[in-house]
């Protein structure tokens, strides 16, 4: 509990200030403040009823999906199937973009081609399953499906461009030095 | 919402019957993620609520709505490229924006740039790939996001 409060101290301070702002807005009948409070309570109620469900699904996903099986299929092979495996591997991840770079480095060291590294990054950024479940939940299946279907060819094209432009003497670093 | 609750409950029961300890660790993961997200989410949602109270709906409609055209894309693309919002916060936020008149194609540009382009994380990316590769990837991704948004805008009218 104590470390939790410490870790989020800025957020908590901001939240306290927000509370004060809302309180004063009601006292002085400041319309923008009271309207913000109403907008906020609508959205936060929705979040709090909806989010636990999605997080339980992600938790179940995390403990049941065997990532090892897919990792076995990665390597130097550069056939079309390797694109599929790359995308599948990326879809099972979670986290921000800069979390993908160390994994990309590891893949590069294992001999993954430049094209597949950028396919991995593309799929990581647009098709992670935990993110998709959020997207479907908040923006609807139609939006999510359409955006994913449009993104896939686009990031594959980007990967081919990167391969063509940088394929010859492509180098990666472990991100620790320079 | 109800369907989601039923699916979650069913999967949880099946998972528990198959392996109780795995299910408990899944619930622990869920709780930890939720608790980590909550403090970040509250200020962002309040900021959005505040901005929405400040701006009249017509203004949002004009700059980011159905007929905002390229202006909406550029505003959304710039915001998405610079912002450092985790996806778990971005989607709820996008949901609120859509309810307040921001069009789906504009949201798709925002989401895509948010995920694929990272101006503030360029120094981190450069450490792995070097400047040339990183900048090229970001420029290509920005272009891609606008292209995806434009395609969305065209297709969305027919759906």
GROMACS .gro file of C-alpha atoms in nm:
model
  337
    1UNK     CA    1   0.000   0.000   0.000
    2UNK     CA    2   0.275   0.240   0.099
    3UNK     CA    3   0.481   0.170  -0.214
    4UNK     CA    4   0.165   0.202  -0.421
    5UNK     CA    5   0.098   0.550  -0.282
    6UNK     CA    6   0.462   0.644  -0.329
    7UNK     CA    7   0.473   0.522  -0.688
    8UNK     CA    8   0.163   0.720  -0.780
    9UNK     CA    9   0.228   1.029  -0.572
   10UNK     CA   10   0.204   1.277  -0.861
   11UNK     CA   11  -0.122   1.126  -0.982
   12UNK     CA   12  -0.262   1.142  -0.630
   13UNK     CA   13  -0.159   1.506  -0.587
   14UNK     CA   14  -0.321   1.593  -0.920
   15UNK     CA   15  -0.635   1.406  -0.818
   16UNK     CA   16  -0.654   1.603  -0.491
   17UNK     CA   17  -0.623   1.932  -0.680
   18UNK     CA   18  -0.895   1.818  -0.919
   19UNK     CA   19  -1.120   1.745  -0.623
   20UNK     CA   20  -1.055   2.092  -0.481
   21UNK     CA   21  -1.127   2.250  -0.818
   22UNK     CA   22  -1.460   2.068  -0.842
   23UNK     CA   23  -1.551   2.159  -0.484
   24UNK     CA   24  -1.478   2.528  -0.541
   25UNK     CA   25  -1.667   2.516  -0.871
   26UNK     CA   26  -1.979   2.399  -0.688
   27UNK     CA   27  -1.934   2.656  -0.412
   28UNK     CA   28  -1.900   2.946  -0.657
   29UNK     CA   29  -2.130   2.792  -0.916
   30UNK     CA   30  -1.859   2.791  -1.185
   31UNK     CA   31  -2.032   2.628  -1.481
   32UNK     CA   32  -1.725   2.482  -1.655
   33UNK     CA   33  -1.611   2.318  -1.332
   34UNK     CA   34  -1.945   2.161  -1.250
   35UNK     CA   35  -1.989   2.044  -1.607
   36UNK     CA   36  -1.641   1.885  -1.603
   37UNK     CA   37  -1.740   1.702  -1.287
   38UNK     CA   38  -2.056   1.571  -1.451
   39UNK     CA   39  -1.868   1.460  -1.766
   40UNK     CA   40  -1.603   1.298  -1.550
   41UNK     CA   41  -1.844   1.103  -1.329
   42UNK     CA   42  -2.023   0.967  -1.638
   43UNK     CA   43  -1.704   0.832  -1.788
   44UNK     CA   44  -1.545   0.705  -1.467
   45UNK     CA   45  -1.857   0.504  -1.374
   46UNK     CA   46  -1.847   0.342  -1.715
   47UNK     CA   47  -1.475   0.264  -1.680
   48UNK     CA   48  -1.500   0.112  -1.338
   49UNK     CA   49  -1.783  -0.120  -1.433
   50UNK     CA   50  -1.624  -0.221  -1.761
   51UNK     CA   51  -1.249  -0.240  -1.701
   52UNK     CA   52  -1.239  -0.524  -1.444
   53UNK     CA   53  -1.405  -0.753  -1.700
   54UNK     CA   54  -1.144  -0.679  -1.965
   55UNK     CA   55  -0.858  -0.713  -1.720
   56UNK     CA   56  -0.985  -1.053  -1.606
   57UNK     CA   57  -0.992  -1.162  -1.972
   58UNK     CA   58  -0.636  -1.035  -2.020
   59UNK     CA   59  -0.525  -1.211  -1.701
   60UNK     CA   60  -0.673  -1.542  -1.820
   61UNK     CA   61  -0.512  -1.487  -2.158
   62UNK     CA   62  -0.178  -1.428  -1.990
   63UNK     CA   63  -0.178  -1.752  -1.789
   64UNK     CA   64  -0.321  -1.984  -2.057
   65UNK     CA   65  -0.151  -1.883  -2.383
   66UNK     CA   66   0.175  -2.069  -2.440
   67UNK     CA   67   0.416  -1.818  -2.590
   68UNK     CA   68   0.696  -2.077  -2.610
   69UNK     CA   69   0.530  -2.264  -2.896
   70UNK     CA   70   0.549  -1.959  -3.117
   71UNK     CA   71   0.902  -1.867  -3.017
   72UNK     CA   72   1.013  -2.208  -3.145
   73UNK     CA   73   0.900  -2.114  -3.492
   74UNK     CA   74   1.114  -1.803  -3.514
   75UNK     CA   75   1.455  -1.800  -3.664
   76UNK     CA   76   1.636  -1.738  -3.984
   77UNK     CA   77   1.356  -1.863  -4.209
   78UNK     CA   78   1.225  -1.580  -4.421
   79UNK     CA   79   0.936  -1.748  -4.603
   80UNK     CA   80   0.582  -1.614  -4.599
   81UNK     CA   81   0.495  -1.834  -4.302
   82UNK     CA   82   0.752  -1.648  -4.095
   83UNK     CA   83   0.544  -1.330  -4.143
   84UNK     CA   84   0.245  -1.509  -3.994
   85UNK     CA   85   0.448  -1.632  -3.695
   86UNK     CA   86   0.591  -1.284  -3.641
   87UNK     CA   87   0.245  -1.130  -3.634
   88UNK     CA   88   0.117  -1.401  -3.398
   89UNK     CA   89   0.410  -1.349  -3.163
   90UNK     CA   90   0.352  -0.973  -3.160
   91UNK     CA   91  -0.021  -1.013  -3.101
   92UNK     CA   92   0.046  -1.195  -2.775
   93UNK     CA   93   0.248  -0.912  -2.624
   94UNK     CA   94   0.139  -0.616  -2.418
   95UNK     CA   95   0.285  -0.278  -2.331
   96UNK     CA   96   0.410   0.041  -2.491
   97UNK     CA   97   0.609   0.075  -2.815
   98UNK     CA   98   0.946   0.115  -2.646
   99UNK     CA   99   0.886  -0.223  -2.482
  100UNK     CA  100   0.904  -0.375  -2.830
  101UNK     CA  101   1.259  -0.254  -2.902
  102UNK     CA  102   1.443  -0.490  -2.664
  103UNK     CA  103   1.244  -0.781  -2.808
  104UNK     CA  104   1.331  -0.664  -3.160
  105UNK     CA  105   1.696  -0.661  -3.058
  106UNK     CA  106   1.669  -1.015  -2.927
  107UNK     CA  107   1.503  -1.124  -3.253
  108UNK     CA  108   1.776  -0.954  -3.456
  109UNK     CA  109   2.045  -1.135  -3.258
  110UNK     CA  110   1.869  -1.463  -3.324
  111UNK     CA  111   1.898  -1.393  -3.696
  112UNK     CA  112   1.552  -1.255  -3.779
  113UNK     CA  113   1.548  -1.060  -4.106
  114UNK     CA  114   1.508  -0.682  -4.117
  115UNK     CA  115   1.170  -0.723  -4.285
  116UNK     CA  116   1.044  -0.951  -4.007
  117UNK     CA  117   1.173  -0.724  -3.733
  118UNK     CA  118   0.965  -0.438  -3.868
  119UNK     CA  119   0.668  -0.665  -3.923
  120UNK     CA  120   0.701  -0.753  -3.557
  121UNK     CA  121   0.708  -0.386  -3.459
  122UNK     CA  122   0.415  -0.306  -3.687
  123UNK     CA  123   0.201  -0.588  -3.550
  124UNK     CA  124   0.311  -0.504  -3.197
  125UNK     CA  125   0.191  -0.148  -3.238
  126UNK     CA  126  -0.141  -0.220  -3.406
  127UNK     CA  127  -0.256  -0.575  -3.327
  128UNK     CA  128  -0.175  -0.667  -2.967
  129UNK     CA  129  -0.464  -0.878  -2.839
  130UNK     CA  130  -0.495  -0.703  -2.501
  131UNK     CA  131  -0.520  -0.372  -2.688
  132UNK     CA  132  -0.769  -0.513  -2.937
  133UNK     CA  133  -0.994  -0.623  -2.654
  134UNK     CA  134  -0.985  -0.267  -2.522
  135UNK     CA  135  -1.048  -0.127  -2.865
  136UNK     CA  136  -1.349  -0.350  -2.926
  137UNK     CA  137  -1.484  -0.264  -2.583
  138UNK     CA  138  -1.463   0.112  -2.621
  139UNK     CA  139  -1.490   0.174  -2.994
  140UNK     CA  140  -1.680  -0.130  -3.119
  141UNK     CA  141  -1.601  -0.439  -3.325
  142UNK     CA  142  -1.665  -0.266  -3.658
  143UNK     CA  143  -1.407   0.004  -3.592
  144UNK     CA  144  -1.152  -0.240  -3.456
  145UNK     CA  145  -1.187  -0.487  -3.740
  146UNK     CA  146  -1.166  -0.221  -4.009
  147UNK     CA  147  -0.866  -0.048  -3.851
  148UNK     CA  148  -0.681  -0.378  -3.808
  149UNK     CA  149  -0.753  -0.493  -4.163
  150UNK     CA  150  -0.632  -0.160  -4.300
  151UNK     CA  151  -0.323  -0.151  -4.077
  152UNK     CA  152  -0.194  -0.497  -4.160
  153UNK     CA  153  -0.106  -0.441  -4.529
  154UNK     CA  154   0.029  -0.097  -4.440
  155UNK     CA  155   0.281  -0.216  -4.182
  156UNK     CA  156   0.383  -0.505  -4.407
  157UNK     CA  157   0.458  -0.250  -4.682
  158UNK     CA  158   0.659  -0.041  -4.432
  159UNK     CA  159   0.858  -0.353  -4.339
  160UNK     CA  160   0.938  -0.422  -4.704
  161UNK     CA  161   1.050  -0.060  -4.751
  162UNK     CA  162   1.273  -0.082  -4.444
  163UNK     CA  163   1.422  -0.408  -4.574
  164UNK     CA  164   1.496  -0.251  -4.911
  165UNK     CA  165   1.639   0.069  -4.766
  166UNK     CA  166   1.839  -0.066  -4.475
  167UNK     CA  167   1.863  -0.441  -4.541
  168UNK     CA  168   2.227  -0.444  -4.656
  169UNK     CA  169   2.408  -0.320  -4.349
  170UNK     CA  170   2.144  -0.319  -4.081
  171UNK     CA  171   2.273  -0.296  -3.726
  172UNK     CA  172   2.103  -0.294  -3.390
  173UNK     CA  173   2.227  -0.208  -3.043
  174UNK     CA  174   2.118  -0.347  -2.711
  175UNK     CA  175   1.996   0.002  -2.613
  176UNK     CA  176   2.228   0.024  -2.313
  177UNK     CA  177   2.522   0.224  -2.449
  178UNK     CA  178   2.557   0.527  -2.681
  179UNK     CA  179  -2.166  -0.506  -2.182
  180UNK     CA  180  -2.391  -0.786  -2.054
  181UNK     CA  181  -2.252  -1.026  -2.314
  182UNK     CA  182  -1.899  -0.939  -2.209
  183UNK     CA  183  -1.987  -1.004  -1.845
  184UNK     CA  184  -2.138  -1.343  -1.931
  185UNK     CA  185  -1.838  -1.445  -2.146
  186UNK     CA  186  -1.595  -1.339  -1.875
  187UNK     CA  187  -1.787  -1.527  -1.607
  188UNK     CA  188  -1.806  -1.844  -1.820
  189UNK     CA  189  -1.436  -1.839  -1.907
  190UNK     CA  190  -1.350  -1.775  -1.544
  191UNK     CA  191  -1.554  -2.077  -1.431
  192UNK     CA  192  -1.406  -2.304  -1.700
  193UNK     CA  193  -1.057  -2.183  -1.616
  194UNK     CA  194  -1.118  -2.242  -1.245
  195UNK     CA  195  -1.238  -2.598  -1.302
  196UNK     CA  196  -0.934  -2.675  -1.520
  197UNK     CA  197  -0.675  -2.518  -1.295
  198UNK     CA  198  -0.761  -2.325  -0.982
  199UNK     CA  199  -0.415  -2.190  -0.904
  200UNK     CA  200  -0.363  -2.063  -1.259
  201UNK     CA  201  -0.699  -1.889  -1.239
  202UNK     CA  202  -0.606  -1.722  -0.912
  203UNK     CA  203  -0.283  -1.591  -1.063
  204UNK     CA  204  -0.485  -1.461  -1.359
  205UNK     CA  205  -0.708  -1.271  -1.118
  206UNK     CA  206  -0.402  -1.135  -0.941
  207UNK     CA  207  -0.264  -1.011  -1.275
  208UNK     CA  208  -0.600  -0.849  -1.348
  209UNK     CA  209  -0.614  -0.676  -1.011
  210UNK     CA  210  -0.256  -0.551  -1.041
  211UNK     CA  211  -0.317  -0.409  -1.389
  212UNK     CA  212  -0.636  -0.241  -1.276
  213UNK     CA  213  -0.472  -0.083  -0.972
  214UNK     CA  214  -0.180   0.040  -1.182
  215UNK     CA  215  -0.409   0.192  -1.438
  216UNK     CA  216  -0.652   0.367  -1.206
  217UNK     CA  217  -0.428   0.652  -1.081
  218UNK     CA  218  -0.316   0.732  -1.438
  219UNK     CA  219  -0.666   0.715  -1.573
  220UNK     CA  220  -0.833   0.956  -1.331
  221UNK     CA  221  -0.633   1.270  -1.428
  222UNK     CA  222  -0.658   1.194  -1.801
  223UNK     CA  223  -1.033   1.139  -1.789
  224UNK     CA  224  -1.075   1.455  -1.584
  225UNK     CA  225  -0.867   1.655  -1.830
  226UNK     CA  226  -1.087   1.529  -2.115
  227UNK     CA  227  -1.400   1.609  -1.915
  228UNK     CA  228  -1.265   1.960  -1.855
  229UNK     CA  229  -1.175   2.019  -2.220
  230UNK     CA  230  -1.517   1.895  -2.327
  231UNK     CA  231  -1.683   2.134  -2.082
  232UNK     CA  232  -1.467   2.418  -2.211
  233UNK     CA  233  -1.521   2.360  -2.583
  234UNK     CA  234  -1.868   2.389  -2.727
  235UNK     CA  235  -1.973   2.071  -2.914
  236UNK     CA  236  -1.983   2.266  -3.242
  237UNK     CA  237  -1.611   2.342  -3.215
  238UNK     CA  238  -1.522   1.975  -3.168
  239UNK     CA  239  -1.754   1.883  -3.453
  240UNK     CA  240  -1.590   2.143  -3.675
  241UNK     CA  241  -1.225   2.048  -3.612
  242UNK     CA  242  -1.248   1.675  -3.544
  243UNK     CA  243  -1.592   1.569  -3.664
  244UNK     CA  244  -1.722   1.389  -3.970
  245UNK     CA  245  -1.652   1.676  -4.209
  246UNK     CA  246  -1.331   1.811  -4.056
  247UNK     CA  247  -1.131   1.668  -4.349
  248UNK     CA  248  -0.755   1.690  -4.344
  249UNK     CA  249  -0.753   1.941  -4.054
  250UNK     CA  250  -0.896   1.677  -3.821
  251UNK     CA  251  -0.639   1.422  -3.937
  252UNK     CA  252  -0.346   1.658  -3.884
  253UNK     CA  253  -0.465   1.767  -3.539
  254UNK     CA  254  -0.522   1.403  -3.438
  255UNK     CA  255  -0.194   1.289  -3.597
  256UNK     CA  256   0.011   1.556  -3.423
  257UNK     CA  257  -0.154   1.484  -3.089
  258UNK     CA  258  -0.103   1.110  -3.131
  259UNK     CA  259   0.262   1.143  -3.235
  260UNK     CA  260   0.358   1.355  -2.936
  261UNK     CA  261   0.137   1.210  -2.665
  262UNK     CA  262   0.273   0.937  -2.441
  263UNK     CA  263  -0.054   0.780  -2.332
  264UNK     CA  264  -0.067   0.406  -2.268
  265UNK     CA  265  -0.323   0.223  -2.480
  266UNK     CA  266  -0.520   0.124  -2.173
  267UNK     CA  267  -0.587   0.491  -2.109
  268UNK     CA  268  -0.612   0.594  -2.474
  269UNK     CA  269  -0.905   0.369  -2.565
  270UNK     CA  270  -1.136   0.478  -2.284
  271UNK     CA  271  -1.043   0.835  -2.375
  272UNK     CA  272  -1.119   0.769  -2.743
  273UNK     CA  273  -1.455   0.625  -2.639
  274UNK     CA  274  -1.543   0.952  -2.461
  275UNK     CA  275  -1.427   1.159  -2.761
  276UNK     CA  276  -1.639   0.959  -3.005
  277UNK     CA  277  -1.946   1.012  -2.786
  278UNK     CA  278  -1.878   1.385  -2.805
  279UNK     CA  279  -1.869   1.416  -3.180
  280UNK     CA  280  -1.515   1.322  -3.285
  281UNK     CA  281  -1.541   1.107  -3.598
  282UNK     CA  282  -1.418   0.746  -3.613
  283UNK     CA  283  -1.163   0.809  -3.894
  284UNK     CA  284  -1.010   1.095  -3.691
  285UNK     CA  285  -0.994   0.864  -3.390
  286UNK     CA  286  -0.822   0.599  -3.604
  287UNK     CA  287  -0.549   0.848  -3.699
  288UNK     CA  288  -0.505   0.942  -3.333
  289UNK     CA  289  -0.487   0.579  -3.219
  290UNK     CA  290  -0.256   0.471  -3.501
  291UNK     CA  291  -0.007   0.754  -3.453
  292UNK     CA  292  -0.024   0.707  -3.079
  293UNK     CA  293   0.076   0.343  -3.119
  294UNK     CA  294   0.317   0.362  -3.415
  295UNK     CA  295   0.479   0.703  -3.392
  296UNK     CA  296   0.675   0.818  -3.088
  297UNK     CA  297   0.844   1.153  -3.108
  298UNK     CA  298   0.919   1.166  -2.737
  299UNK     CA  299   1.047   0.809  -2.740
  300UNK     CA  300   1.275   0.872  -3.042
  301UNK     CA  301   1.583   0.896  -2.817
  302UNK     CA  302   1.503   0.547  -2.682
  303UNK     CA  303   1.437   0.409  -3.029
  304UNK     CA  304   1.762   0.561  -3.157
  305UNK     CA  305   1.955   0.364  -2.898
  306UNK     CA  306   1.837   0.041  -3.059
  307UNK     CA  307   1.818   0.131  -3.429
  308UNK     CA  308   2.023   0.449  -3.475
  309UNK     CA  309   1.884   0.784  -3.596
  310UNK     CA  310   1.843   0.704  -3.964
  311UNK     CA  311   1.634   0.393  -3.921
  312UNK     CA  312   1.429   0.541  -3.634
  313UNK     CA  313   1.340   0.863  -3.814
  314UNK     CA  314   1.254   0.677  -4.135
  315UNK     CA  315   1.029   0.438  -3.944
  316UNK     CA  316   0.850   0.724  -3.770
  317UNK     CA  317   0.793   0.922  -4.088
  318UNK     CA  318   0.664   0.615  -4.273
  319UNK     CA  319   0.437   0.534  -3.979
  320UNK     CA  320   0.294   0.886  -3.966
  321UNK     CA  321   0.217   0.873  -4.338
  322UNK     CA  322   0.065   0.529  -4.288
  323UNK     CA  323  -0.159   0.657  -4.007
  324UNK     CA  324  -0.297   0.936  -4.225
  325UNK     CA  325  -0.349   0.685  -4.509
  326UNK     CA  326  -0.533   0.447  -4.277
  327UNK     CA  327  -0.750   0.734  -4.153
  328UNK     CA  328  -0.834   0.844  -4.507
  329UNK     CA  329  -0.926   0.489  -4.608
  330UNK     CA  330  -1.138   0.465  -4.292
  331UNK     CA  331  -1.313   0.789  -4.380
  332UNK     CA  332  -1.404   0.660  -4.726
  333UNK     CA  333  -1.512   0.312  -4.616
  334UNK     CA  334  -1.693   0.429  -4.301
  335UNK     CA  335  -1.960   0.607  -4.508
  336UNK     CA  336  -2.059   0.280  -4.675
  337UNK     CA  337  -2.082   0.071  -4.359
   0.00000   0.00000   0.00000
